[in-house]
Amino acid sequence: MKDLLQGFAAAPSVIVANSATLCSLPLAYADEPHKLERRLLSAALDKGLKCRSAALAPDTKPASAIHTSADLACLRLSFPELCLTAEDAETLATLQTDTIGTEAIKRLVKRAKSARLNVAIAQSLATHRDNETVQRSVFGEVDWQAAPKRIVRVPDQRMPTPLFTVLIATFNASADLVATLQSILVQNRTDIECIIVDGGSRDHTLDIAAAWPHVVTHCFSHPDKGLYDALNKGLAVARGTLIGIVGAGDCYLPGALDRVAFAHYSEPADVFGGQTIERAPDGQTRKRKDEPWGLNAFVSGGPVGHNGMFATSKAYEQIGSFGYVYPMAEDTRWMHRAIHAGCSFTYIPEPVVLFPLTGMSNNNPDLVWQEAHGLIKQNFPGIDLNREDALKLLFGARGWCPPEEIKPVLERNEHVPLNISAALALKAEQVPLDTMLDILSGVLWHEAADLYRKNGLRFAETRPDRTPLLSIVLPSYNVGKYLGKALLSILLQDMEDLEVIVVNDGATDHTPCVAAAFAAIDKRVRIISQKNQGLSQARLSGIPHCRGDYVWFIDSDDFLREDCLGRIEEILRRERPDTYMVHFAYIDEHDVIDNGPIAPRDWTGLVLDPVNTPQAYCTLAGWNAQTWRFILRRDMFHEHDLSFPVGYYYEDHHFAMKLLSRTRSLFVDPAVSYVYLRRGNSISAEKSRRVFDFLHIRRMCLNFLKEEGLLERMAPLAQSYLLPVGFIRHHVAAEYVSEFLHALLSDTNAQEVRQFLHHASSDDFALLQEYAPEWVSDLARTPDTSMYAELAIAAVASNLPAMQPKSAIHPISRTLPQHAIVGVFSVELANGPQTPQGLSHWCWTREESFFLRVCTRYISKPIIQLRFRNMVEEQLILIEGPGLIHSCPTVSTNLDDVQQVAVPLSPDPDYQVIRLRIQGATQVDARKVGIMLEAVDLTDGELGRYLSPDVTQTVPKVRAPSSSNVSQLNADVRVRPENRPYVLVGENCNIAGTFVFERGVGQITIGDGTSIGGGCMLICAQPEGIHIGRNVMLSWDVVVSDNDSHATSRQLRETDARDWLTGEQRRNLGVYKNWYGVHTGKVTIGDGVWIGFGSTILKGVTIGEGAIVAAQSVVTKDVPAFSIVGGNPAQILKRDEATEARAIEKKRRSFPDFVLPEVTFTKPESQG
């Protein structure tokens, strides 16, 4: 079968066959010679004829790559059931070369899920020198080299993904198989994939499978290594969302799969389990005694019967396939592995399967107990359980012996994880509390209960030979009240691959006792003790003991959010960033949580280069960058000499600034993972003379910015350290402010003074005017700073604190940063209809002057461009600068008239302050109104752009011909509207409803003759848009959404309500919404579709041509053409069989069936 992968078009082969053999093959036609060769060879292999390869002539080179479309056509002829692309063909071509694309082949095998392709690849790999290594990498432990004796049917991968896959492993099962297939048939569902994996039966098993093509989707037969080898082969080609496993003779009860499907849609989980009805050989039946899904199963066995279990395909991908250690109990072992991994479980309290007690496990009791001992022993690697003790645990947990017999086993082993599992198993058996307490007397159950109360927690043992992914360091000093909660929040997470290092910094309370208790319970916890040396030294002391790839410093009085480490682990392994920035929330001592946003939404969920993203660096490396917000690679401490200043408070500032300057990949977490406790007696809340420590930290930060060339480049960040107004107002006690400020000013050099004056805000000057007025007065006597003195007076007089939201400046410039425009007060919406030339927002000035700070260092002919509208008569604008006075009268008071001014500036000095003074302003609406700014920019005259370009003509959001009615259509573009049509409507359409573009991307297209009723809402949030075909009817109140609107993760959607409220308050609906983690998918509605009123079409759905959706249905998956669906979720109710038959016939002509007869093989002869 490996010959089917050869590229014949590149190097035609020679086929030699005797006449009798050639005449026995079906007649083959092909328009090209290489296709004829391929069809003849494929037919010979499928016929079961013996083939062997012949050596080519010495000067003949075999093809080793796919170069032409003819080669791709050959491969498609060999595997007609797959939709092979040119990229797939190139991947397969590497099998014939010395360099095999192993990872690409793994992805192709996983996506194709084809037994024929697996066999062909495995046989091709058999000739490679690294055969065993590559085989294991691609297929794991499953052996695909043996060719199938027979393939009854091959599924077409172009068909929709089924909900269920049922795997049946058979060997000489002709007597029992029919009953199983009949039970699948009576489920009356069209979304079942049935795969039979046969071990080379010698009876009529395969004939029966071939006789049930309406049930059996895929059947192949060849010798295997046992039951679980066969099941692993089936898992490799299974395509269903839920995978069930039954043996020949097991029967699903009527409606069983409907109950499982209902549970899947109602309570999504990784594993589902239903009740099993067991039938003894004498015909008597009983219900299997199931157990809870959790830690108790480690001593009580399988929670549910394997044939009553349905696991998702994602669960099998996460946990892996079945092992080969236990011939009968690998299914139970798989469940235990799933519990260890924290897989979620939903129990279905109804019978789903009938299980005849005639299998191997019922005829080999000794082997059953032997494997039970092995499983229980394996679940507790820290102790050496003998067979007698293991079976006592099993029998006591199952109620097969008195529970008191467990007590001596627990006393002998003294193992906390064993105690936990045994206690949970006894609880499941409803053992009386008095009996449980007696059994567990002397066991630290009550202390360990809090730690291991979460069902599914892994029992981790220290493994010195393995480097953990994450090392968490907790510096601790007199935090005994909080340390236990911090440790619990870490150890109860879904992450095992970590270590916790508690640094006892000479605590005098019970902090060491709490740490020692947790270290005794969980071996991942280690303790380091030292004399009290402060927080910085405690962190530095923990670093040499860290073994993880990443290090995270956590304050011992804070704690982590539940399940956050699982997400963090996934991102660290996937993105491998230098630094991971954690999102946090505040909590006070009354447990009130504040989930305030900590970073602009455009940055969250992304990997950034901070230094090359100045706005991100200034925001994230400044005042909101505590050390506990960073998870960083351990190697960065040594590579970049990262450290903490010892003996000072506020040590985080310099560390964060240096860390982010050395970080080349920074992931900003959008979800809250860390909870920061605001307590009255904490270091950060204390107002004392220790605030003067900040002067030393400030000097370190400014020196670092200067040495790195970032002082001017990161001007907003530098400004916040030159005069830290917020820090002084909130952390410096009133009696120390004057002393602190004068000490700060005395430690400011001339370069830093100029830097400060270039970027100072009204808050800065207000603080200086209050506590250091003499410093402001000195500016007027300095020749180069007289304009800055006027700026200071104007800024103070305007009394517009930059920290207050009401003073936010609307971004009216493309070339000047926001802080460079002073005195522009607020944002005002335009009244009435928007004019074609205008904007929807204007800015107005409250005072008679406003200022621009401009840098002309790299501009040879600087020009100030101003675009505005005027609403006050007889105003005059004076533009003043170094050596410049320019007057500009306002021409009109009509708001429809846009006025533009271009004023050349002197190129010297490099930094200038430009004042725009408004004269003749009068009282309007009880406030001084000057001009309404639309744009103010600094440009270079050498570029030939003296004026801002005219505003382009607005393109309508909806483009429709005159034959269509769109008067009732509302196109609502929420974020970043572009000047383009968002909705394209065809001819003769009647369209109503609201079309929402929540992210400003995508397009909704509507074909000719379509009708969309009132109250409909189409929501587009992804670039591929929503596409509606011709002659489609959408009744009223239909909702079509291509997104989930919110993330499924609770942590990711916690701030959604607040973000939405912020958008409403700021008249920017949707601007602040975080779309990270929100799933989207293109929606396509085919021609001639009718959708009833009140129906909902969800993301990623394709509705086929001519389909009908019943009223008030919820469509969650693709709808076949010419079908009628209804319900929640929508199910197929009826098909238009005549039309469907015509469509199938058309499809068959395009893609003819390719049924393989029985194939036999001979071993290729040695090449000598």
Coordinates of C-alpha atoms in Angstrom, one line a residue, residues 479-491 556-560:
V479 CA 2.0 36.7 57.9
G480 CA 0.8 33.6 59.8
K481 CA -2.8 34.9 59.5
Y482 CA -2.6 35.0 55.7
L483 CA 0.1 32.4 54.6
G484 CA -2.3 29.4 54.8
K485 CA -4.7 30.9 52.4
A486 CA -1.9 31.9 50.0
L487 CA -0.5 28.3 50.0
L488 CA -4.0 26.7 49.6
S489 CA -4.7 29.0 46.6
I490 CA -1.5 27.6 45.0
L491 CA -1.7 23.9 45.9
S556 CA 2.3 35.9 51.3
D557 CA -0.7 38.0 52.3
D558 CA -2.2 37.7 48.8
F559 CA -3.7 34.7 47.0
L560 CA -4.4 33.3 43.5

